[in-house]
PDB file of N, CA and C in Angstrom:
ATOM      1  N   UNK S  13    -125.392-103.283  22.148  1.00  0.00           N
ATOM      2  CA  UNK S  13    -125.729-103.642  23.513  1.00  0.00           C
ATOM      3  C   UNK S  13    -125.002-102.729  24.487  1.00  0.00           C
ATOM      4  N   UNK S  14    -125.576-102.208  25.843  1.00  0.00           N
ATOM      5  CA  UNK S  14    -125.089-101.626  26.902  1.00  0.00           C
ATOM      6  C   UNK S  14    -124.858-102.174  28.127  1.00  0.00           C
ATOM      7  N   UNK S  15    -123.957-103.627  28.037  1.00  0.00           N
ATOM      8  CA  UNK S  15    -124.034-104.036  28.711  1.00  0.00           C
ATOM      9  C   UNK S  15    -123.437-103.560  30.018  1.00  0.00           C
ATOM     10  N   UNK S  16    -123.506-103.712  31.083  1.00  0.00           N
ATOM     11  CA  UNK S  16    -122.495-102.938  31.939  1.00  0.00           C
ATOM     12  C   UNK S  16    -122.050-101.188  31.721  1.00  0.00           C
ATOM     13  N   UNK S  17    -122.843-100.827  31.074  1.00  0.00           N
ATOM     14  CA  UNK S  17    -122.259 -99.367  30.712  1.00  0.00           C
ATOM     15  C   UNK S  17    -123.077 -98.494  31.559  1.00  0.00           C
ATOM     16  N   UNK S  18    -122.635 -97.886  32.734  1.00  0.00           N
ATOM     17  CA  UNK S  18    -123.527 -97.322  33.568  1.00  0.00           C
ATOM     18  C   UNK S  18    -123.568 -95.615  33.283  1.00  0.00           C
ATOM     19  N   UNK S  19    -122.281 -95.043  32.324  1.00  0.00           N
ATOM     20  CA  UNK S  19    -122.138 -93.429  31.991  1.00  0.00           C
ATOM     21  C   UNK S  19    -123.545 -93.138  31.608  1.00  0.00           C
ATOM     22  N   UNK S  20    -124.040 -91.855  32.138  1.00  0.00           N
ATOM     23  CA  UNK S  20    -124.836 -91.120  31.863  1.00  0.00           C
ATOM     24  C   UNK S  20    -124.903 -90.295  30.799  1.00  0.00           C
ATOM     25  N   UNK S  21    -125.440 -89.958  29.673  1.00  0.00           N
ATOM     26  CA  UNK S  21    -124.784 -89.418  28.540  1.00  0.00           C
ATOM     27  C   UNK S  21    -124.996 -88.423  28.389  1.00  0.00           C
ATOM     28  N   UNK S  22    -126.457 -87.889  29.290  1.00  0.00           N
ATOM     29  CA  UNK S  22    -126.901 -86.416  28.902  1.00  0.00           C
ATOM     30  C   UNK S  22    -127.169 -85.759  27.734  1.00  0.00           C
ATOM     31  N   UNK S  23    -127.297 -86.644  26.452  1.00  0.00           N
ATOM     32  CA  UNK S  23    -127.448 -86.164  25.667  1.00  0.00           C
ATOM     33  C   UNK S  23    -126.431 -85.427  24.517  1.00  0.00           C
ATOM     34  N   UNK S  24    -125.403 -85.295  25.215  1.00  0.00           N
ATOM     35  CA  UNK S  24    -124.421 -84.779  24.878  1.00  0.00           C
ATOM     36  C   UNK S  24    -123.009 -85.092  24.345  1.00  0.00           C
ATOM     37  N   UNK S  25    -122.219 -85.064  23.553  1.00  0.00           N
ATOM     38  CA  UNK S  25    -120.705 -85.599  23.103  1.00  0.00           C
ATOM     39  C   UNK S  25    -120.125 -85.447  24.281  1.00  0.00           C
ATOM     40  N   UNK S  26    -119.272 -86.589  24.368  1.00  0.00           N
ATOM     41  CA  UNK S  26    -118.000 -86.600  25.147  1.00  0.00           C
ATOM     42  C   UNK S  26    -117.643 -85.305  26.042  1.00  0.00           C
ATOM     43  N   UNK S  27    -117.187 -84.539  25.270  1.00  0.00           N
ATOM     44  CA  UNK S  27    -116.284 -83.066  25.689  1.00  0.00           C
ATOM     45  C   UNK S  27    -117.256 -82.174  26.320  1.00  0.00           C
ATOM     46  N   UNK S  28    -118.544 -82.165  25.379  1.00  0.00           N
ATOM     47  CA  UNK S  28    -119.603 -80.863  26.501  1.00  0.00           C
ATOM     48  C   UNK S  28    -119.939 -81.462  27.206  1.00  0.00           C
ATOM     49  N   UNK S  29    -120.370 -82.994  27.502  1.00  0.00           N
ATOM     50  CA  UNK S  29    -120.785 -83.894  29.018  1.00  0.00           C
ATOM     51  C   UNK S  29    -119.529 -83.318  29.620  1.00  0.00           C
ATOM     52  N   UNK S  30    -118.325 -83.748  29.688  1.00  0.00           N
ATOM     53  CA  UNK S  30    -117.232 -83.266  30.699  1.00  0.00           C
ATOM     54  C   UNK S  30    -117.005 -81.897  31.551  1.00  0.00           C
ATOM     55  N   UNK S  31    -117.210 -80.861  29.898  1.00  0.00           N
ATOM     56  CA  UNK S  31    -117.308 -79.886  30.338  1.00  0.00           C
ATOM     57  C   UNK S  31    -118.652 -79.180  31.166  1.00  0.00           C
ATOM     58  N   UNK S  32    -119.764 -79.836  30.998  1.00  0.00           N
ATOM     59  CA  UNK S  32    -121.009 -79.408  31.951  1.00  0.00           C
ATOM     60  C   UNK S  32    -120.587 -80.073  33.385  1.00  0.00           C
ATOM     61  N   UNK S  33    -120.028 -81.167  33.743  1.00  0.00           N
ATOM     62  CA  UNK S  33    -120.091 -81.959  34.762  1.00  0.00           C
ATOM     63  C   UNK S  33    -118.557 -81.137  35.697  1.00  0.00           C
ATOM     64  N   UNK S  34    -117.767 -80.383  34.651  1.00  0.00           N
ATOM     65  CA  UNK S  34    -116.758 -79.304  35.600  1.00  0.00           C
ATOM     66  C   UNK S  34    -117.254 -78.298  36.020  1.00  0.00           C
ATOM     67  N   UNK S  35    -118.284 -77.544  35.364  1.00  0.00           N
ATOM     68  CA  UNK S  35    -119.052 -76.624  35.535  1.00  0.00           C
ATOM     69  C   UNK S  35    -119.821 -76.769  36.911  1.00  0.00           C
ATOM     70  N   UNK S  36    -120.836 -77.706  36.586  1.00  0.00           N
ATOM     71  CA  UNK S  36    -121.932 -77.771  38.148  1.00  0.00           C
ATOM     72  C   UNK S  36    -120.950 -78.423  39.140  1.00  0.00           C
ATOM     73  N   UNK S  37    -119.599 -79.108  39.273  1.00  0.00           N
ATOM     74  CA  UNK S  37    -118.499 -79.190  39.848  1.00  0.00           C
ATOM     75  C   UNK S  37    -117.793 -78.043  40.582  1.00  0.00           C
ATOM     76  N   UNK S  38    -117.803 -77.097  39.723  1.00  0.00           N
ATOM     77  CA  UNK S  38    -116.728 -75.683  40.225  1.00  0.00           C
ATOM     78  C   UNK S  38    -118.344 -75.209  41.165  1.00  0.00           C
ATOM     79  N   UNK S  39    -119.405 -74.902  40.532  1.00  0.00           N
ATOM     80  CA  UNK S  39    -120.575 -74.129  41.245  1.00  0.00           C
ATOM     81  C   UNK S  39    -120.879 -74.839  42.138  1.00  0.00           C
ATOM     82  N   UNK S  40    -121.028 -75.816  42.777  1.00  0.00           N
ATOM     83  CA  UNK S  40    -120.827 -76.757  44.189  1.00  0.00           C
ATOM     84  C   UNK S  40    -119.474 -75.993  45.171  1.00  0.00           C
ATOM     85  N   UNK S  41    -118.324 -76.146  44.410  1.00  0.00           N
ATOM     86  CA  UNK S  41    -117.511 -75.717  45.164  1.00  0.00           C
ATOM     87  C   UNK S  41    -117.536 -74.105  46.127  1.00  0.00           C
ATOM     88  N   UNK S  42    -118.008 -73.357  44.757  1.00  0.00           N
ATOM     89  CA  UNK S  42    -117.633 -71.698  44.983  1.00  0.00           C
ATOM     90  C   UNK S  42    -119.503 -71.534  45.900  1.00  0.00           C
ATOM     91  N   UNK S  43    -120.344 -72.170  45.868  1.00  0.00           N
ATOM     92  CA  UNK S  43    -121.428 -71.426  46.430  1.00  0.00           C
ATOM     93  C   UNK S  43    -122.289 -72.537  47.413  1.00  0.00           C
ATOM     94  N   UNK S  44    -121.558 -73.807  47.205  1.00  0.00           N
ATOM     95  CA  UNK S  44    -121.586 -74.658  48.122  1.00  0.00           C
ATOM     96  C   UNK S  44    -123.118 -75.426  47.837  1.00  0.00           C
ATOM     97  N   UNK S  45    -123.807 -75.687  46.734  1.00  0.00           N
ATOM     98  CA  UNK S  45    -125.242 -75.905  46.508  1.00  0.00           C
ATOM     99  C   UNK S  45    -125.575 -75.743  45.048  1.00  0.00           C
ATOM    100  N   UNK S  46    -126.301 -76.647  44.179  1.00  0.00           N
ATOM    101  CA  UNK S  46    -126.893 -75.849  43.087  1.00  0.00           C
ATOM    102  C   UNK S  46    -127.848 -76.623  42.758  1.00  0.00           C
ATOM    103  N   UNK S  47    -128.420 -76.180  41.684  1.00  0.00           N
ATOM    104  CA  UNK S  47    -130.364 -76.288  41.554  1.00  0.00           C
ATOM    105  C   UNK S  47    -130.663 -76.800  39.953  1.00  0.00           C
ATOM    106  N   UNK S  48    -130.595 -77.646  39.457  1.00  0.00           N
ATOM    107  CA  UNK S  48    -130.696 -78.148  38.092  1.00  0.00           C
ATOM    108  C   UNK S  48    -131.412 -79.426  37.932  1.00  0.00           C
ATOM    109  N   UNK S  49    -131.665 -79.966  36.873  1.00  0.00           N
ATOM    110  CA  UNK S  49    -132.414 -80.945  36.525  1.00  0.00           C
ATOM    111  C   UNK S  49    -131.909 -82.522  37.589  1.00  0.00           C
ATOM    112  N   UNK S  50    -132.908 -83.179  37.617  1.00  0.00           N
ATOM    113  CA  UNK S  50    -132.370 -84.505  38.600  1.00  0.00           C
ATOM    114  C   UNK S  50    -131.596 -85.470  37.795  1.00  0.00           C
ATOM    115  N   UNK S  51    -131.347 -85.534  36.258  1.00  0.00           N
ATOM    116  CA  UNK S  51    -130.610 -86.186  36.109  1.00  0.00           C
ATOM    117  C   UNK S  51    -129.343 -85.482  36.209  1.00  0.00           C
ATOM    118  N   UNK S  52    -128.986 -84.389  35.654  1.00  0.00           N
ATOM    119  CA  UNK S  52    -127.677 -83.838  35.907  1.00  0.00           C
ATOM    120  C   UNK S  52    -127.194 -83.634  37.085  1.00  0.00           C
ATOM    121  N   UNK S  53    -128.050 -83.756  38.366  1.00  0.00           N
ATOM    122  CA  UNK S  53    -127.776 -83.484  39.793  1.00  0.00           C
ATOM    123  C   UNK S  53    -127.299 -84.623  40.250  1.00  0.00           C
ATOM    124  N   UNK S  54    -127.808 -85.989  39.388  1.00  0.00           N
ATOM    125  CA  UNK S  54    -127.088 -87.253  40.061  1.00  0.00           C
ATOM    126  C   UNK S  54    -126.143 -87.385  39.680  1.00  0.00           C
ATOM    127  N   UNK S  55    -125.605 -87.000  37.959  1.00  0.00           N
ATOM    128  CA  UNK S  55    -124.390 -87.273  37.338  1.00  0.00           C
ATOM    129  C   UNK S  55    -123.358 -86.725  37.829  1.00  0.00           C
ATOM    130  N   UNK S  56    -123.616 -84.991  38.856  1.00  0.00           N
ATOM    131  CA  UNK S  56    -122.730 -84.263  38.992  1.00  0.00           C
ATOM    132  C   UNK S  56    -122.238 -84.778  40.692  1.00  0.00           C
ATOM    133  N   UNK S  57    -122.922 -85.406  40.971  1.00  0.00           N
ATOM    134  CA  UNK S  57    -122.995 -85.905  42.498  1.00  0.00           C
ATOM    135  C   UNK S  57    -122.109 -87.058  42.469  1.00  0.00           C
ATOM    136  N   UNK S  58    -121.831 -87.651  41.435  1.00  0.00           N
ATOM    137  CA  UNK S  58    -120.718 -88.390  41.645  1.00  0.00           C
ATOM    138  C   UNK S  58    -119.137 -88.203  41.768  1.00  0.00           C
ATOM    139  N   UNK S  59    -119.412 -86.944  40.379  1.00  0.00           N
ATOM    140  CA  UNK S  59    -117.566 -86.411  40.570  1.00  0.00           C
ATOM    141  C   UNK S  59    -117.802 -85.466  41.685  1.00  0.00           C
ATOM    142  N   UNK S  60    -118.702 -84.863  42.384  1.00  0.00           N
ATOM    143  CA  UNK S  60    -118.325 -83.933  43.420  1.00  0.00           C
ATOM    144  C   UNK S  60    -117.692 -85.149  44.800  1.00  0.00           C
ATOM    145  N   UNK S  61    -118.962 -86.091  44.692  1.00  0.00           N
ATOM    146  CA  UNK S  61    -118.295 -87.167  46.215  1.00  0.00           C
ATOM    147  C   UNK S  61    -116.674 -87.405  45.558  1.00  0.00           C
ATOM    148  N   UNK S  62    -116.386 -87.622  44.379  1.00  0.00           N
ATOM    149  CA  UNK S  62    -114.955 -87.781  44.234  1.00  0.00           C
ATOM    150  C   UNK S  62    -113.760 -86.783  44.770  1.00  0.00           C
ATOM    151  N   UNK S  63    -114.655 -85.938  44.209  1.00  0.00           N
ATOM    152  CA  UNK S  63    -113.884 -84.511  44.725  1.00  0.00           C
ATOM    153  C   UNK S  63    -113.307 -84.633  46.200  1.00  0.00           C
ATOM    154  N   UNK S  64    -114.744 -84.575  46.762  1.00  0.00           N
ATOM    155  CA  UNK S  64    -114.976 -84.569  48.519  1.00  0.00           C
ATOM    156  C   UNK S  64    -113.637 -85.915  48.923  1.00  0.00           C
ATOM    157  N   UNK S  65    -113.956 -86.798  48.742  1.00  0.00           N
ATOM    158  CA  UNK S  65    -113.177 -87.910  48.878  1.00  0.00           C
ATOM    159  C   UNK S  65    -111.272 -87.717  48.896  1.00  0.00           C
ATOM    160  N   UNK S  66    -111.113 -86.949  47.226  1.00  0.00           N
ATOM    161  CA  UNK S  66    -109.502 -86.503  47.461  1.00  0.00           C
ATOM    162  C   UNK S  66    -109.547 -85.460  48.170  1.00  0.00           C
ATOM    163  N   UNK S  67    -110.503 -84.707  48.730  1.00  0.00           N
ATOM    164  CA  UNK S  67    -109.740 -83.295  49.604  1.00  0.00           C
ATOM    165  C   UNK S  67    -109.400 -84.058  50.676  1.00  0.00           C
ATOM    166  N   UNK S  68    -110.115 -84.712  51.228  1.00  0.00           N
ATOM    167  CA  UNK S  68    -109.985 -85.443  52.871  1.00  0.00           C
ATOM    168  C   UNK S  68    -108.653 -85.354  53.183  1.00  0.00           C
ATOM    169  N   UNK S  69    -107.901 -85.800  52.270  1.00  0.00           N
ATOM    170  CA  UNK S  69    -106.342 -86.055  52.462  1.00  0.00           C
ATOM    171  C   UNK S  69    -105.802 -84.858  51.521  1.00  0.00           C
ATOM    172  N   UNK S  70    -105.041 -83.997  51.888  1.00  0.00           N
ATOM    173  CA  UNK S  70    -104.011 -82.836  51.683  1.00  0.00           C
ATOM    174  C   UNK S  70    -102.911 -83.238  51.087  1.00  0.00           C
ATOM    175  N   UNK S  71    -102.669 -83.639  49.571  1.00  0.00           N
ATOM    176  CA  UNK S  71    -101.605 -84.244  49.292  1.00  0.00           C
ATOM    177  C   UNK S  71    -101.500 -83.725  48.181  1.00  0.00           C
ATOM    178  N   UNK S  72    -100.221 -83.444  47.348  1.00  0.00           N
ATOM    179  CA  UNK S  72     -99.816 -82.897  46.290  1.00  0.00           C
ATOM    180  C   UNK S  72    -100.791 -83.804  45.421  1.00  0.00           C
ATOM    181  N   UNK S  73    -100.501 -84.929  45.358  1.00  0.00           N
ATOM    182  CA  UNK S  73    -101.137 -86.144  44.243  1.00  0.00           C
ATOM    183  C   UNK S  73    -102.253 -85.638  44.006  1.00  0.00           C
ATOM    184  N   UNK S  74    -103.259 -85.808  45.395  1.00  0.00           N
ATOM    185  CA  UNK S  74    -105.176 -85.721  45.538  1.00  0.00           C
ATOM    186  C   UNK S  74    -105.049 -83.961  44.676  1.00  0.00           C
ATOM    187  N   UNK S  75    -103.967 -83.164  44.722  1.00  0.00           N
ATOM    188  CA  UNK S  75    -104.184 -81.688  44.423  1.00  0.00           C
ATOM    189  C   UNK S  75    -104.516 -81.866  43.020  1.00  0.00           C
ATOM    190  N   UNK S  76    -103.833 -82.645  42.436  1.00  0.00           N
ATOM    191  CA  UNK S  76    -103.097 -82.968  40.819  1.00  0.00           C
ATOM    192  C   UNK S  76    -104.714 -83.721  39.940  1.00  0.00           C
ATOM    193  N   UNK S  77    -105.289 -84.638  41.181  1.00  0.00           N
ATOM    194  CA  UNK S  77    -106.002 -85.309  40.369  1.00  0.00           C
ATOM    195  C   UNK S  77    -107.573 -84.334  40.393  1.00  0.00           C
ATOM    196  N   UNK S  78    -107.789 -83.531  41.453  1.00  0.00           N
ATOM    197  CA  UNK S  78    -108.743 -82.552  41.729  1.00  0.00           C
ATOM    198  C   UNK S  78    -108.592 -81.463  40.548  1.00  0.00           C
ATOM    199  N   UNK S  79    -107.277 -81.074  40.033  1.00  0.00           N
ATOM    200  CA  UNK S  79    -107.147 -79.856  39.335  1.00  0.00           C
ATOM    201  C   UNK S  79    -107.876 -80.665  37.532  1.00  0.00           C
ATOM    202  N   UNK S  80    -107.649 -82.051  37.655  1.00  0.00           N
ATOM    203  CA  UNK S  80    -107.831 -82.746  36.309  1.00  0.00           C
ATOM    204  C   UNK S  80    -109.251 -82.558  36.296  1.00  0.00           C
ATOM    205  N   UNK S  81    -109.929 -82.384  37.399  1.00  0.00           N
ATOM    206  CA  UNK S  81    -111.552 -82.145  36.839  1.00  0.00           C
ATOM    207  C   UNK S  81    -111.606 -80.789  37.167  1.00  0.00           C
ATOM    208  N   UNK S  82    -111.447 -79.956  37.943  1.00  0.00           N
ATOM    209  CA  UNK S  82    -112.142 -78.863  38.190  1.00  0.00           C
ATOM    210  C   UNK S  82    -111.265 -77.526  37.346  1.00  0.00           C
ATOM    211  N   UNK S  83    -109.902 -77.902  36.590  1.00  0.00           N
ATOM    212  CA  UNK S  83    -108.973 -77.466  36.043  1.00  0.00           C
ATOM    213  C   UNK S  83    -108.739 -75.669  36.355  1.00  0.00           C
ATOM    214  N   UNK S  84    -109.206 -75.476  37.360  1.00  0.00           N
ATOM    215  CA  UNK S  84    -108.649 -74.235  37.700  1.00  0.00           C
ATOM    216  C   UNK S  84    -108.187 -73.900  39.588  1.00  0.00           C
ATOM    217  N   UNK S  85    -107.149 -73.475  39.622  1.00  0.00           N
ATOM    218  CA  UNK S  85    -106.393 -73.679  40.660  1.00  0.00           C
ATOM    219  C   UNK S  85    -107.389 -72.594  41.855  1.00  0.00           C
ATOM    220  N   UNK S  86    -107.661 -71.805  41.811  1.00  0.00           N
ATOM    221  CA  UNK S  86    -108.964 -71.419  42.608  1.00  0.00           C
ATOM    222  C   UNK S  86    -109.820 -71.888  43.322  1.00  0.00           C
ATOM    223  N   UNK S  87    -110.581 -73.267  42.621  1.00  0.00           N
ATOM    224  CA  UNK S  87    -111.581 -73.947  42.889  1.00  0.00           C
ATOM    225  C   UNK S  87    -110.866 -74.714  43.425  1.00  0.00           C
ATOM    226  N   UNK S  88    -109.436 -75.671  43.109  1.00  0.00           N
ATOM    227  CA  UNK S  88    -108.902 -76.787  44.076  1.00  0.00           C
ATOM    228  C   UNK S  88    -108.448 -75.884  45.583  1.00  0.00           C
ATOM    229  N   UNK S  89    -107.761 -75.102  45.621  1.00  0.00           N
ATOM    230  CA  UNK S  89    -107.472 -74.336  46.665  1.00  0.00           C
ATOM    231  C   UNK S  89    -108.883 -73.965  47.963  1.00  0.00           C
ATOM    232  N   UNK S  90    -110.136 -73.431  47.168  1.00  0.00           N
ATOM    233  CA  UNK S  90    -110.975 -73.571  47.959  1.00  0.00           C
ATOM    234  C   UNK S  90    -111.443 -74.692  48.506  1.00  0.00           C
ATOM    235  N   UNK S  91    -111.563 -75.799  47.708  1.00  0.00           N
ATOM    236  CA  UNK S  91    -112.071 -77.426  47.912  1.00  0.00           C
ATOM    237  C   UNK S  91    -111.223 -77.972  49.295  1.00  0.00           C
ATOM    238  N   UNK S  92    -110.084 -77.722  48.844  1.00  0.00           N
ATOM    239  CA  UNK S  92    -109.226 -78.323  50.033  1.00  0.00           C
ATOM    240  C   UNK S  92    -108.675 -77.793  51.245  1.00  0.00           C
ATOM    241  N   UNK S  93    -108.920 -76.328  51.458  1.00  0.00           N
ATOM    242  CA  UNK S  93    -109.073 -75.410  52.527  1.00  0.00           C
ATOM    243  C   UNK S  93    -110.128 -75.497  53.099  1.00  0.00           C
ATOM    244  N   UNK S  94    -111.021 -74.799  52.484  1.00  0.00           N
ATOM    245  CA  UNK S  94    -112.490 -74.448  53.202  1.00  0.00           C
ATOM    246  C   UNK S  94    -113.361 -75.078  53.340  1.00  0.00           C
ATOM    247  N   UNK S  95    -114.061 -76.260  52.079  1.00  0.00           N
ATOM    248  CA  UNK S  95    -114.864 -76.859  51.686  1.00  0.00           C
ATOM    249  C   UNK S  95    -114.865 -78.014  52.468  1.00  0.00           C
ATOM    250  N   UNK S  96    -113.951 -78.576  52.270  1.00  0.00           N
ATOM    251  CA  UNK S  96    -113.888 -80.345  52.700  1.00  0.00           C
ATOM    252  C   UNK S  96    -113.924 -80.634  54.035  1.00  0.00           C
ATOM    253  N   UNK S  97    -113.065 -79.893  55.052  1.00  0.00           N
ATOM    254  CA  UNK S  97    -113.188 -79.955  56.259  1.00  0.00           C
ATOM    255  C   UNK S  97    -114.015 -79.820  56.828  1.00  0.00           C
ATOM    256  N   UNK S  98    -114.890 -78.728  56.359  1.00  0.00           N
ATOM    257  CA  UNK S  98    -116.186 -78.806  57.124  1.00  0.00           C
ATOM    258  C   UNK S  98    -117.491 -79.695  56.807  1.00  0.00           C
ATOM    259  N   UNK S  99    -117.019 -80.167  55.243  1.00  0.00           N
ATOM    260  CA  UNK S  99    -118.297 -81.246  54.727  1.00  0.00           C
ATOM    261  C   UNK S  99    -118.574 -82.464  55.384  1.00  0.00           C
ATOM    262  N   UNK S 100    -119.582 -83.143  55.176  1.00  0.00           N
ATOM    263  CA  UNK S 100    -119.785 -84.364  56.014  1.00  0.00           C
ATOM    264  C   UNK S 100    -120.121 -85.189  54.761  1.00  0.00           C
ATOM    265  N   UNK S 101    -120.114 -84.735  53.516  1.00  0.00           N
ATOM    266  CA  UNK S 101    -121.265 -85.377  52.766  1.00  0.00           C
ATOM    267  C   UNK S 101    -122.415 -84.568  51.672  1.00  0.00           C
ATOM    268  N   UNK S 102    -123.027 -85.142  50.759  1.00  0.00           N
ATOM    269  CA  UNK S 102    -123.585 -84.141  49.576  1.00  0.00           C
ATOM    270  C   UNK S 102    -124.930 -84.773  50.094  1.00  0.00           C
ATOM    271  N   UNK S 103    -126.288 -84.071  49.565  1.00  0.00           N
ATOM    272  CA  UNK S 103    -127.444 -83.717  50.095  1.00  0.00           C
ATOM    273  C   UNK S 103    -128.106 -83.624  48.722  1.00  0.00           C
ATOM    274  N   UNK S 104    -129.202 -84.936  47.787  1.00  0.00           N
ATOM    275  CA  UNK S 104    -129.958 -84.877  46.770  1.00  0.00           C
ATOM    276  C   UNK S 104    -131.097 -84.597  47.441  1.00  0.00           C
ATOM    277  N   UNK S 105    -131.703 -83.678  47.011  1.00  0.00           N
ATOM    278  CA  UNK S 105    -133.219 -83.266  47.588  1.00  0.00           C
ATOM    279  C   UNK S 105    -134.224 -82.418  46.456  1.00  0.00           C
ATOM    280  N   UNK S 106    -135.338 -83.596  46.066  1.00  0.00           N
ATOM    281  CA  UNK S 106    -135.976 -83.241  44.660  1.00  0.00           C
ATOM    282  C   UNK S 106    -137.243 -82.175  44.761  1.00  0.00           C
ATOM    283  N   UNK S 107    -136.888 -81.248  44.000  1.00  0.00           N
ATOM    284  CA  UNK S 107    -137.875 -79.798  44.392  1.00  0.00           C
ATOM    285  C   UNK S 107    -139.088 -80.066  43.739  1.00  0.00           C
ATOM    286  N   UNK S 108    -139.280 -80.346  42.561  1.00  0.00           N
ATOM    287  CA  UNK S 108    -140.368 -80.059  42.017  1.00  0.00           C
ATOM    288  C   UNK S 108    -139.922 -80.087  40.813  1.00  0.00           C
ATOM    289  N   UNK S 109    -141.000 -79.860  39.857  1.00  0.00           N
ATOM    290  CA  UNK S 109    -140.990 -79.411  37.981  1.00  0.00           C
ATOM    291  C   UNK S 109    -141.130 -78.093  37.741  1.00  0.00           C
ATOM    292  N   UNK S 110    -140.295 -77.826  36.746  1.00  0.00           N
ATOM    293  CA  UNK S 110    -139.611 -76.799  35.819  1.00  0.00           C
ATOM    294  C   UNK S 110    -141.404 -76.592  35.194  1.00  0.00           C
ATOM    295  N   UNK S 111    -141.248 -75.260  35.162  1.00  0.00           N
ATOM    296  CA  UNK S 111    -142.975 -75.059  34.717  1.00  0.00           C
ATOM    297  C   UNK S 111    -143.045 -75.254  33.114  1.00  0.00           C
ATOM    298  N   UNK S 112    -142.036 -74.583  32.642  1.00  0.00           N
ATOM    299  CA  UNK S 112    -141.711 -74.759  31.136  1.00  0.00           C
ATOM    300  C   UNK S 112    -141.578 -75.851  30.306  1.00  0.00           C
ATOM    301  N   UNK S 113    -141.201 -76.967  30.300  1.00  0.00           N
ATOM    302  CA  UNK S 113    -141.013 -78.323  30.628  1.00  0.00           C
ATOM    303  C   UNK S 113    -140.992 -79.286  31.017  1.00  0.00           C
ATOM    304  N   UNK S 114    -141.361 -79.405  32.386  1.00  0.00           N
ATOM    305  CA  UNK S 114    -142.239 -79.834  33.435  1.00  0.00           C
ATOM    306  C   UNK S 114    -141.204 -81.026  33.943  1.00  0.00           C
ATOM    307  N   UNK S 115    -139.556 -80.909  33.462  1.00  0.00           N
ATOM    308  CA  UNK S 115    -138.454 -81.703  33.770  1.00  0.00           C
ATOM    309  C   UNK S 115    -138.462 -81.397  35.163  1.00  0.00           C
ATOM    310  N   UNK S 116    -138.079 -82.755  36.073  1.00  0.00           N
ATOM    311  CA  UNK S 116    -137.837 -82.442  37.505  1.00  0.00           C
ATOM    312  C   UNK S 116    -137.003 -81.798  37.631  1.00  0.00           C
ATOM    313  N   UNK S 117    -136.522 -81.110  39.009  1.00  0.00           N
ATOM    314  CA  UNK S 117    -135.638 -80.100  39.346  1.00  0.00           C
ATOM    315  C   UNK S 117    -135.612 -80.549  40.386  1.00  0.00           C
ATOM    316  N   UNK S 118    -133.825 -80.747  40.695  1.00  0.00           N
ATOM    317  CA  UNK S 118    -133.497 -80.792  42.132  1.00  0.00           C
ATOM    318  C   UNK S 118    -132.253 -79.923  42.774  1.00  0.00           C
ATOM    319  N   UNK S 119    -131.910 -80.408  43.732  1.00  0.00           N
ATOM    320  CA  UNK S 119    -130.911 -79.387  44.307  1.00  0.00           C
ATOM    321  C   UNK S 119    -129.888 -80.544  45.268  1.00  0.00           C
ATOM    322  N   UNK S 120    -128.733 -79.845  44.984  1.00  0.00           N
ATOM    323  CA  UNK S 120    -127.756 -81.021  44.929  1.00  0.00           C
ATOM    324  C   UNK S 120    -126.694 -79.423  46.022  1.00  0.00           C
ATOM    325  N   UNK S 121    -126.713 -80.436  47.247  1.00  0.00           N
ATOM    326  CA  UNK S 121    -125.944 -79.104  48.540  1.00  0.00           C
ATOM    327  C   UNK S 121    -125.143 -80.163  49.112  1.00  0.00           C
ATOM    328  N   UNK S 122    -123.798 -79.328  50.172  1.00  0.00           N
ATOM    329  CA  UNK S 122    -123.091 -79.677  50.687  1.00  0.00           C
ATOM    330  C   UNK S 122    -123.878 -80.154  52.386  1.00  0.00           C
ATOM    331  N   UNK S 123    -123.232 -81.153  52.776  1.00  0.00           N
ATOM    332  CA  UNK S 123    -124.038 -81.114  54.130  1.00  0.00           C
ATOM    333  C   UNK S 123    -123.016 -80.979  55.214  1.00  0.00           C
ATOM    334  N   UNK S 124    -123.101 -80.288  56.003  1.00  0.00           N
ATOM    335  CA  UNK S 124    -122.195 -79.394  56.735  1.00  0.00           C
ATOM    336  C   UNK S 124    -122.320 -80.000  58.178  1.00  0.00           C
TER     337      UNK S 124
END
């Protein structure tokens, strides 16, 4: 039974779900927008609002718990300089189907 179990699984073990969800995580950060399937755009839309959420506040702690997902000091440094201050908020907006597969595709942006 699944009761209450709301994780998204993607298909994937433990460790490559994590590691895909740091990935479209860091590419939000560094280009501010990205373009992938609608389920992975909702899954990744949650740790980014998390993200968004600890930059607000500039604190060693929020630095510590940001570096635990995005694990490279680059991406927290940009998040909490550049990124956050000017964000208001993340932006799901569903494009269309993948011609190959015909999986939806959406695009998951910062809203400024």
């Amino acid at each position: 039974m699944r009761h209450r179990d709301k994780r998204v699984k993607l298909g994937r073990e433990r460790e490559h779900r994590r590691a895909l969800l740091r990935n479209l995580a860091r590419e939000m950060v560094e280009h501010g927008y990205i373009t992938t399937t609608s389920v992975k755009a909702k899954a990744a839309k949650a740790v980014v609002e998390k993200l968004l959420h600890l930059a607000k506040e500039d604190t060693l702690h929020n630095r510590r718990l940001a570096f635990r997902i995005l694990a490279d000091r680059k991406y927290v440094n940009k998040l909490f300089k550049e990124v956050a201050p000017k964000v208001k908020g993340v932006r799901f907006v569903r494009i269309g189907f993948r011609r190959g597969d015909a999986a939806e595709i959406s695009r998951l942006e910062f809203i400024m």
